[in-house]
Short mmCIF file of C-alpha atoms and ligand atoms in Angstrom, two decimals:
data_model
loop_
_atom_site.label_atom_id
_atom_site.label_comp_id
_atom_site.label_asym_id
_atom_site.label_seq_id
_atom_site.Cartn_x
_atom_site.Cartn_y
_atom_site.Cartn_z
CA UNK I 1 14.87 -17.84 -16.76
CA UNK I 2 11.52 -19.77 -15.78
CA UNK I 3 8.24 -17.57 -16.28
CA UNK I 4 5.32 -18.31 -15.07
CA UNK I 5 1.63 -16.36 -13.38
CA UNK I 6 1.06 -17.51 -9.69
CA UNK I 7 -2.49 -17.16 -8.57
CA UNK I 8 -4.48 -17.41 -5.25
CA UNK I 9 -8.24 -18.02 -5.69
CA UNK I 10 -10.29 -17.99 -2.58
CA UNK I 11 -12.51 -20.69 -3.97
CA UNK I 12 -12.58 -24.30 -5.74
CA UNK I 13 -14.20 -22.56 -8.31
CA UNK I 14 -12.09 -20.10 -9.22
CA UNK I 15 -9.07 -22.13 -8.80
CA UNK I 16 -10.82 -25.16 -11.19
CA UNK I 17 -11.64 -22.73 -13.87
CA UNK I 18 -8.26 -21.14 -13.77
CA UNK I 19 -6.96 -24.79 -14.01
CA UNK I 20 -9.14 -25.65 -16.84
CA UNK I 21 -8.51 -22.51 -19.15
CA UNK I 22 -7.23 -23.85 -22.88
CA UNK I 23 -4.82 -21.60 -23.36
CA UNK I 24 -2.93 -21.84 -20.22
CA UNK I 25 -0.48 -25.20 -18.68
CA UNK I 26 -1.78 -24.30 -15.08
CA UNK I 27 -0.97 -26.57 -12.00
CA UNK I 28 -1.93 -27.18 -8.71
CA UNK I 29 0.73 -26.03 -5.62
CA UNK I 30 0.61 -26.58 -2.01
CA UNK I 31 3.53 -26.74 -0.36
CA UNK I 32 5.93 -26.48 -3.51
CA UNK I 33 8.33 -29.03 -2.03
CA UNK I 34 7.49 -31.20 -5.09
CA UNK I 35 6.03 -28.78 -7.97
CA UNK I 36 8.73 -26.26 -7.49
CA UNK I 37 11.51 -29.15 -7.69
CA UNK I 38 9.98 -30.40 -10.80
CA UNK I 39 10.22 -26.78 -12.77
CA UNK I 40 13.38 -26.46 -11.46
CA UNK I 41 14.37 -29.61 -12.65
CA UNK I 42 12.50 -29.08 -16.17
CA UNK I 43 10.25 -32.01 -15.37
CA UNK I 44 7.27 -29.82 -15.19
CA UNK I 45 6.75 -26.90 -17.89
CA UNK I 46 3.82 -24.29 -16.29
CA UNK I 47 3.02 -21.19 -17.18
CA UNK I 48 -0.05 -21.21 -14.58
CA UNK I 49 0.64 -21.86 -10.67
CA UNK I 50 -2.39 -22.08 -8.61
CA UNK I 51 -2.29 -21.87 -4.85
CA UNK I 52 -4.59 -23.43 -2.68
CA UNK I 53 -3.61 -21.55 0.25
CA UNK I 54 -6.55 -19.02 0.57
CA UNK I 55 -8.83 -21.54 0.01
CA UNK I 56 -10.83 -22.10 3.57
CA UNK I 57 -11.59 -25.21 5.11
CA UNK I 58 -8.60 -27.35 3.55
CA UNK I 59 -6.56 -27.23 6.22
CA UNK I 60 -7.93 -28.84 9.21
CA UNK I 61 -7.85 -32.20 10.95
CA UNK I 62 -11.62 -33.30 12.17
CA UNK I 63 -13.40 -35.89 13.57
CA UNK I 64 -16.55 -37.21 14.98
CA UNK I 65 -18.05 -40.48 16.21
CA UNK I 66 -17.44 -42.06 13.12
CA UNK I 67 -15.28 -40.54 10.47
CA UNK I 68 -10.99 -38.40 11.20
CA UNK I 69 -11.44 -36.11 8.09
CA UNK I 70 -7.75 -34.36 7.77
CA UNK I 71 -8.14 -31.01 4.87
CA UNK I 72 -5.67 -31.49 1.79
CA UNK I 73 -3.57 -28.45 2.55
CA UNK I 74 -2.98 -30.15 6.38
CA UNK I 75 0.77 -29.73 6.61
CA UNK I 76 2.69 -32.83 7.36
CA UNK I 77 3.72 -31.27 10.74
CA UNK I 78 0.02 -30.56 11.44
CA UNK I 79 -0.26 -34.13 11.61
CA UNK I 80 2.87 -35.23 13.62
CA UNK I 81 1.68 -32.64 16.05
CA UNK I 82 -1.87 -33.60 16.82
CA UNK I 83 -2.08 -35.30 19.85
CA UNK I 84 -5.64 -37.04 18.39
CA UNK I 85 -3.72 -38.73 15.55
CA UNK I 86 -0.77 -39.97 17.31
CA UNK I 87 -3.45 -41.05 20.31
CA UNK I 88 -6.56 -42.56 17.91
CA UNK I 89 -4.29 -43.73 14.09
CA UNK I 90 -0.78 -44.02 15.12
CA UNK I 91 -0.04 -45.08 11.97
CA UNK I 92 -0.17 -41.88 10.45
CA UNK I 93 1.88 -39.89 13.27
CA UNK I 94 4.53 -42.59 12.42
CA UNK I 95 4.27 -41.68 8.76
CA UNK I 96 4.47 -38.00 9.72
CA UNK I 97 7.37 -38.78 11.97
CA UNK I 98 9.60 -40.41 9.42
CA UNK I 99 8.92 -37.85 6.84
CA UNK I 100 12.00 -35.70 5.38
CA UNK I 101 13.04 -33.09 7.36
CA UNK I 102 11.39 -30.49 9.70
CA UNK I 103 11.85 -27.62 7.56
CA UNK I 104 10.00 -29.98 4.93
CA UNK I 105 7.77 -30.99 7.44
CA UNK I 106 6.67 -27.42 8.03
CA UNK I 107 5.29 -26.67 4.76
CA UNK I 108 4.59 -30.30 2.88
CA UNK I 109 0.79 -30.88 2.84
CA UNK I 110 -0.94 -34.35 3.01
CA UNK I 111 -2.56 -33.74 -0.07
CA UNK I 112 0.07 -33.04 -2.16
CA UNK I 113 2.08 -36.51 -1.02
CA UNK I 114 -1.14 -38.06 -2.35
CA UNK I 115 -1.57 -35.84 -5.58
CA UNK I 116 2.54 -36.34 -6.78
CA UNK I 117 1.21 -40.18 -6.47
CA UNK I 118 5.35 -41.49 -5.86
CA UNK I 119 4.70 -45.01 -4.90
CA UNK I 120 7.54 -44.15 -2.29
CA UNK I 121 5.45 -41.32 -0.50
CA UNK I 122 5.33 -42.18 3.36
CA UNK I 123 1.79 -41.04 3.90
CA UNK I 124 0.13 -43.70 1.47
CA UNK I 125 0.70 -46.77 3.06
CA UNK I 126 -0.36 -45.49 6.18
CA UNK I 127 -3.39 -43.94 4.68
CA UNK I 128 -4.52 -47.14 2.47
CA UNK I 129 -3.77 -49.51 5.59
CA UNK I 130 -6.61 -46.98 7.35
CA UNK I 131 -9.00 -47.70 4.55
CA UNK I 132 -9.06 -44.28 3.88
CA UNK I 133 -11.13 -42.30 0.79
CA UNK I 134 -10.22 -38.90 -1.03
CA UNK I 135 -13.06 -36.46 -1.83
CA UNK I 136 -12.10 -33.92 -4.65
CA UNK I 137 -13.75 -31.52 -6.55
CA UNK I 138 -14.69 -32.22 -10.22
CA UNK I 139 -16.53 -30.73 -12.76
CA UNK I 140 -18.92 -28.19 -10.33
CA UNK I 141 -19.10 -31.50 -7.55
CA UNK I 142 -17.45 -33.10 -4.85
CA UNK I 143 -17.14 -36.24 -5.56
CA UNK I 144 -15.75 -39.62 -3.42
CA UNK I 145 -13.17 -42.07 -4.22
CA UNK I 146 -11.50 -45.31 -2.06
CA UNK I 147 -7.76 -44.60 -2.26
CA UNK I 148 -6.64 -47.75 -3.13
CA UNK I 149 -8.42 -46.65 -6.28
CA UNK I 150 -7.14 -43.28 -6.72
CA UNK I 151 -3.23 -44.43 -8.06
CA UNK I 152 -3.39 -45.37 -12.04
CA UNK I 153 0.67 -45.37 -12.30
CA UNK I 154 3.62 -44.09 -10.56
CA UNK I 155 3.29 -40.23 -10.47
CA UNK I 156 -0.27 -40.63 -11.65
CA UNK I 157 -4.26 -40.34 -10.39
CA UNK I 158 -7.42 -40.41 -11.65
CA UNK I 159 -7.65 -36.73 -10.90
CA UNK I 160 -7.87 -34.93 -14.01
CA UNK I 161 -6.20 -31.32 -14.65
CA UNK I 162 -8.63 -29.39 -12.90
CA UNK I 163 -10.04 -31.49 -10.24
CA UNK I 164 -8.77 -30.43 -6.46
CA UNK I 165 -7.95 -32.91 -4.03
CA UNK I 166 -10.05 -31.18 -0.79
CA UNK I 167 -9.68 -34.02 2.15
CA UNK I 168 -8.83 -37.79 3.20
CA UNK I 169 -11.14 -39.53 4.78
CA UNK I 170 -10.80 -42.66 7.31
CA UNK I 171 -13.34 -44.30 9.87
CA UNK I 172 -12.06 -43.78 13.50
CA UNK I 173 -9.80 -47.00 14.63
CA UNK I 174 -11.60 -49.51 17.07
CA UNK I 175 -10.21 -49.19 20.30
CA UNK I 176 -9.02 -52.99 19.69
CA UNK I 177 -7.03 -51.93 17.12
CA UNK I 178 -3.20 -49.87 16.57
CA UNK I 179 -1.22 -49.43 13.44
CA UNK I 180 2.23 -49.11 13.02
CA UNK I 181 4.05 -47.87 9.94
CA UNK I 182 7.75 -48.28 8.97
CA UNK I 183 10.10 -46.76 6.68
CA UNK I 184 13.74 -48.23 5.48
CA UNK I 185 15.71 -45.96 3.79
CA UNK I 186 19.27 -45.43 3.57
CA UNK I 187 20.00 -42.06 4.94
CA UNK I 188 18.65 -42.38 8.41
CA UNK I 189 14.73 -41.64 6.69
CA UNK I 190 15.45 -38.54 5.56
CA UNK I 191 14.36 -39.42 1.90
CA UNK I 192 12.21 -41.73 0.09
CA UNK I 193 11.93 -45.12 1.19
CA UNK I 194 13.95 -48.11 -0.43
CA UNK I 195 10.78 -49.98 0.97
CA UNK I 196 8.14 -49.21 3.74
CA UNK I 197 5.37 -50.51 5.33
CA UNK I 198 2.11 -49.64 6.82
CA UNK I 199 -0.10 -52.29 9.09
CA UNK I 200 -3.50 -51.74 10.94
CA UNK I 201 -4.62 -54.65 13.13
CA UNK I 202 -7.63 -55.02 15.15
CA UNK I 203 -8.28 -57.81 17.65
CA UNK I 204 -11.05 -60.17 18.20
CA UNK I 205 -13.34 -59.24 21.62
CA UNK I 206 -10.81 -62.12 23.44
CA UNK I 207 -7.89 -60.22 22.45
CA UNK I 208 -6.62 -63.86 21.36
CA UNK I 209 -6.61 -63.71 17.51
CA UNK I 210 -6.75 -61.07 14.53
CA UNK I 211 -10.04 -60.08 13.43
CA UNK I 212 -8.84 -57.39 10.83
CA UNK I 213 -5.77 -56.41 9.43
CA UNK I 214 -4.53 -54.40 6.47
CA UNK I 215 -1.17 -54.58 5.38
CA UNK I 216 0.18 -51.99 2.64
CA UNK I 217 3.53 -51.36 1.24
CA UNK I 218 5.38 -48.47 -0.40
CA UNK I 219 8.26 -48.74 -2.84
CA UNK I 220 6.86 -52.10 -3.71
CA UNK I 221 5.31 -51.65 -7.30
CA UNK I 222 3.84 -48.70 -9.77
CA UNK I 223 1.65 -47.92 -7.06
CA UNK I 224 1.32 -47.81 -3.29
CA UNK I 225 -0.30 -51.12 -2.49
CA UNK I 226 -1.99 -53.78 -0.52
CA UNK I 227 -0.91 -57.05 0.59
CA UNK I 228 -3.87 -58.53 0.53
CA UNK I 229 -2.42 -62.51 0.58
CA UNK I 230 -0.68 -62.19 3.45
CA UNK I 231 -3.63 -60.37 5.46
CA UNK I 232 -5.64 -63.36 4.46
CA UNK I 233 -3.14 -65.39 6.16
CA UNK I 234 -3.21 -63.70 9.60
CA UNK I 235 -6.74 -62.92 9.58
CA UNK I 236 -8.69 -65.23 12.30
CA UNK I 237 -5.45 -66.42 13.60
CA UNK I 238 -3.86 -66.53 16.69
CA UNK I 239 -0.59 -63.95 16.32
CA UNK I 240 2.52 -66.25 16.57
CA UNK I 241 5.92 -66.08 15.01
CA UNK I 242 4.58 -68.75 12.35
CA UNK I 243 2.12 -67.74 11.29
CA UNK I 244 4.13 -63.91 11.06
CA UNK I 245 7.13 -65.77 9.19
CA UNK I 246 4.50 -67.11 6.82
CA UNK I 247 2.73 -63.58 5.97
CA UNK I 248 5.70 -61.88 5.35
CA UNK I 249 6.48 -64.45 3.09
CA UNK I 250 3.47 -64.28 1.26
CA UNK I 251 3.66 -59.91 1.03
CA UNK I 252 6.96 -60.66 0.39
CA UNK I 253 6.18 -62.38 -3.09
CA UNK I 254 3.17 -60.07 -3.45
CA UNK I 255 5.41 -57.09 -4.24
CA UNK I 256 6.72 -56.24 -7.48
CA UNK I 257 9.45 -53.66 -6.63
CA UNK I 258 11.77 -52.53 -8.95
CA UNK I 259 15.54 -52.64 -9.63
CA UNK I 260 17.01 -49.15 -9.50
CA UNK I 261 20.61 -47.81 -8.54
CA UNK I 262 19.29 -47.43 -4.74
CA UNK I 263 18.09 -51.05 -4.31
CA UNK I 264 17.77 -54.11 -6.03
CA UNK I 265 14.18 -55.56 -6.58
CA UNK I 266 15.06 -58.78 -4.62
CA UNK I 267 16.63 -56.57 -1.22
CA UNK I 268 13.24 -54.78 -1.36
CA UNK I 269 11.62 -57.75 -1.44
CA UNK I 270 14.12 -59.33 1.39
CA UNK I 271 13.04 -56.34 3.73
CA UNK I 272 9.85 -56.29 3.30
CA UNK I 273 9.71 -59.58 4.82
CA UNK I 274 11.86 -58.54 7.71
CA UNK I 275 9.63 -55.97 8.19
CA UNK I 276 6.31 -56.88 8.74
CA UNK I 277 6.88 -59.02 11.83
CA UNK I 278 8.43 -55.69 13.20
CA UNK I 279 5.34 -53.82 11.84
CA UNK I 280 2.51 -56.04 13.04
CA UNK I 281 4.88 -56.74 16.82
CA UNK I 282 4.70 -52.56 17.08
CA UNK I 283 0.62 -52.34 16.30
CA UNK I 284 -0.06 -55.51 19.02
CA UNK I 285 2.24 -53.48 21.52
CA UNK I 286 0.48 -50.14 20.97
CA UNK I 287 -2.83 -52.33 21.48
CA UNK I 288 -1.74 -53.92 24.68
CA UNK I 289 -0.34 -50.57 26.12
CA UNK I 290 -4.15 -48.81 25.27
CA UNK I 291 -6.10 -51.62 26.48
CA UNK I 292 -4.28 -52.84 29.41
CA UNK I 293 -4.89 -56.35 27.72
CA UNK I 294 -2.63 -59.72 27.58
CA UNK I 295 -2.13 -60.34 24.14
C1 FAD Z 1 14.08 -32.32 0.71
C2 FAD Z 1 12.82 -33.13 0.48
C3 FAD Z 1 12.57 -34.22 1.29
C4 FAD Z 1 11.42 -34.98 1.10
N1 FAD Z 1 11.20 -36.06 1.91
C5 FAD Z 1 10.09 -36.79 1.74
C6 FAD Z 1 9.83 -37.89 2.60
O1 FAD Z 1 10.59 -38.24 3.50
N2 FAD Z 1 8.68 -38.60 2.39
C7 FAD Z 1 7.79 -38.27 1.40
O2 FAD Z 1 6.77 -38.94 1.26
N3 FAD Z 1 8.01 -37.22 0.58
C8 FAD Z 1 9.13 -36.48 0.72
N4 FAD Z 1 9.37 -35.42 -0.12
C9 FAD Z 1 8.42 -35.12 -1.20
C10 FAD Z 1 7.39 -34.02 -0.87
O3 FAD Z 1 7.82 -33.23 0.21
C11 FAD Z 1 6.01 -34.62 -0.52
O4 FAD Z 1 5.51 -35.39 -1.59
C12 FAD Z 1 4.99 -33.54 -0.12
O5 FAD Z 1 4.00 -34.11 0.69
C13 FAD Z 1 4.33 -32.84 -1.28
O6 FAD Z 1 3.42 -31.90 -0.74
P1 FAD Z 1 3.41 -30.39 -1.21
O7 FAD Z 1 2.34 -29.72 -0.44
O8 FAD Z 1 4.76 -29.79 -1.13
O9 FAD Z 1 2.97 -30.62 -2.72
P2 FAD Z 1 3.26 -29.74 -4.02
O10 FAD Z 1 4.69 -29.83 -4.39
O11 FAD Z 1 2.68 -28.39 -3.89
O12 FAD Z 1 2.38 -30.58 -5.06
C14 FAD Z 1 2.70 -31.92 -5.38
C15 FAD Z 1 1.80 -32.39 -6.53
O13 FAD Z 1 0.46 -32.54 -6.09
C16 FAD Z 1 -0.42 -31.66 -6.79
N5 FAD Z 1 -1.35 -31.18 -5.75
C17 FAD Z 1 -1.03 -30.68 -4.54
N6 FAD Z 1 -2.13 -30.47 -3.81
C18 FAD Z 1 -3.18 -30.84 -4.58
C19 FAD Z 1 -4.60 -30.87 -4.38
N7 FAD Z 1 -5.16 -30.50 -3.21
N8 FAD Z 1 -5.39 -31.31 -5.39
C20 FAD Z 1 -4.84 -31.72 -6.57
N9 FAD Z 1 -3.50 -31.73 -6.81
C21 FAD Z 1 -2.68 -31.29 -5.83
C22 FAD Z 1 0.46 -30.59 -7.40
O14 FAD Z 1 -0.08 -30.04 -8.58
C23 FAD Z 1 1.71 -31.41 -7.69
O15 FAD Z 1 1.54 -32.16 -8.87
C24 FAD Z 1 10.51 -34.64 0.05
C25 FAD Z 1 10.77 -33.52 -0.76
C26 FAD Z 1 11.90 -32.77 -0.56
C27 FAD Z 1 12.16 -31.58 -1.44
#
């Protein structure tokens, strides 16, 4: 029998100091659909659970002129609901879209994806293709972090025990711009990924070459990642089936997946470089369909 104290502190306060008493192993929960595995599964020994769910203001998906700011305890269904992601960073509705199951849908939050840190987690590539940051609370202060800096290892962050992931961060998309994300698994995406990939292209004013892109795969190494070779290649270039052949190439040999009994290293590789065309083809589509342009 598994015994452990469950709190719910109303504040980041409360909950860090609970989180940073000696003489307890305390840890974070959100939804539970990872934590509660884990103790289950004796990966995780606690004898300290601290909810975030009375907390206010983590759970909320805002945005202004400049900035989408989506709270940590946003449930995974938040997002594939809200009609101003899938409208303004279809990227992440994809991600939200592929992800498990509804009934994991329902209670999975955004931050927790980010805080178990799998290098499989659908809502990183999308996230790190957006640029996005992660503003947590540590030591007394929020503090700011790029996400691309936040992984130091599969299953692991720079967040120490009793810092709190509060909310993601990503500057609204140009209206010359779509993402697409895209997940290959092998039970019709209703796990992990063997591979996926997350793209987010903007135009030039012509709408004849790429000015920006950011390409970012999961399942590809220790951490989620960027491809940043193969953006090189397409940025400032006309989109042709070339030049696409060429960058998936290139993130192709970027990637440093692993062998493991669902996939070998070299079909990862092998897909991911069927995949971006597909990826970067669905982001110029969504573009055309918002602009009206030729592209
Ligand atoms: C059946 C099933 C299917 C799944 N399918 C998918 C899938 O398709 N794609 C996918 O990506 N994942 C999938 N997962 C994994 C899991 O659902 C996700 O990783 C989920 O987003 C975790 O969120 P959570 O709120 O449940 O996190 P929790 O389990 O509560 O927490 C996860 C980790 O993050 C820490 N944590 C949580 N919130 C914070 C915070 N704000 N600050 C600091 N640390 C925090 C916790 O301490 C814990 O270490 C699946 C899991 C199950 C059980």
């Amino acid at each position: 029998m598994l015994h452990f104290d469950y709190i719910e502190p109303t504040t980041l306060e409360e909950a860090a100091s609970a989180l940073s008493a000696r003489e307890v192993a305390g840890k974070i929960i959100a939804g539970g659909t990872d934590v509660v595995l884990q103790i289950k599964e004796e990966k995780l020994a606690v004898d300290l659970l601290v909810s975030l769910a009375s907390i206010p203001g983590l759970r909320s998906i805002h945005h202004d002129e400049k900035w989408v700011t989506i709270g940590a305890m946003t449930t995974i269904r938040e997002l594939e609901t809200s009609g101003f992601i899938r409208q303004s960073a279809p990227i992440l509705f994809d991600a939200a879209d592929e992800f498990g199951s509804a009934q994991t849908r329902n209670v999975a939050t955004l931050g927790g994806n980010i805080c178990n840190a799998s290098p499989a987690a659908d809502s990183l590539p999308a996230l790190l293709a957006l640029k996005a940051d992660v503003t947590y609370w540590n030591s007394g202060e929020m503090k700011r972090q790029d996400l691309h800096q936040f992984f130091t290892g599969a299953g692991k962050t720079i967040l120490d025990r009793a810092d709190i992931l509060a909310s993601i961060r990503f500057a609204k998309p140009h209206p010359r711009s779509a993402g697409a994300y895209l997940k290959f698994s092998s039970r019709n995406g209703m796990d992990l990924p063997l591979v996926s990939i997350g793209v987010q292209l903007q135009m030039d004013q012509y709408f004849s070459g790429c000015e920006d892109v950011t390409i970012a795969l999961g399942a590809a190494a220790p951490t989620p990642m960027r491809a940043t070779g193969a953006e090189k290649i397409l940025k400032g270039e006309r989109i042709t089936e070339e030049i696409l052949a060429y960058a998936a190439d290139q993130a192709s040999q970027e990637a440093r997946p692993r062998d493991d009994f669902r996939a070998s290293a070299g079909y990862r590789k092998a897909m991911i470089k069927n995949l971006l065309p597909v990826a970067i083809n669905r982001a110029l589509s969504r573009i055309r369909q918002n602009t009206g342009k030729e592209i």
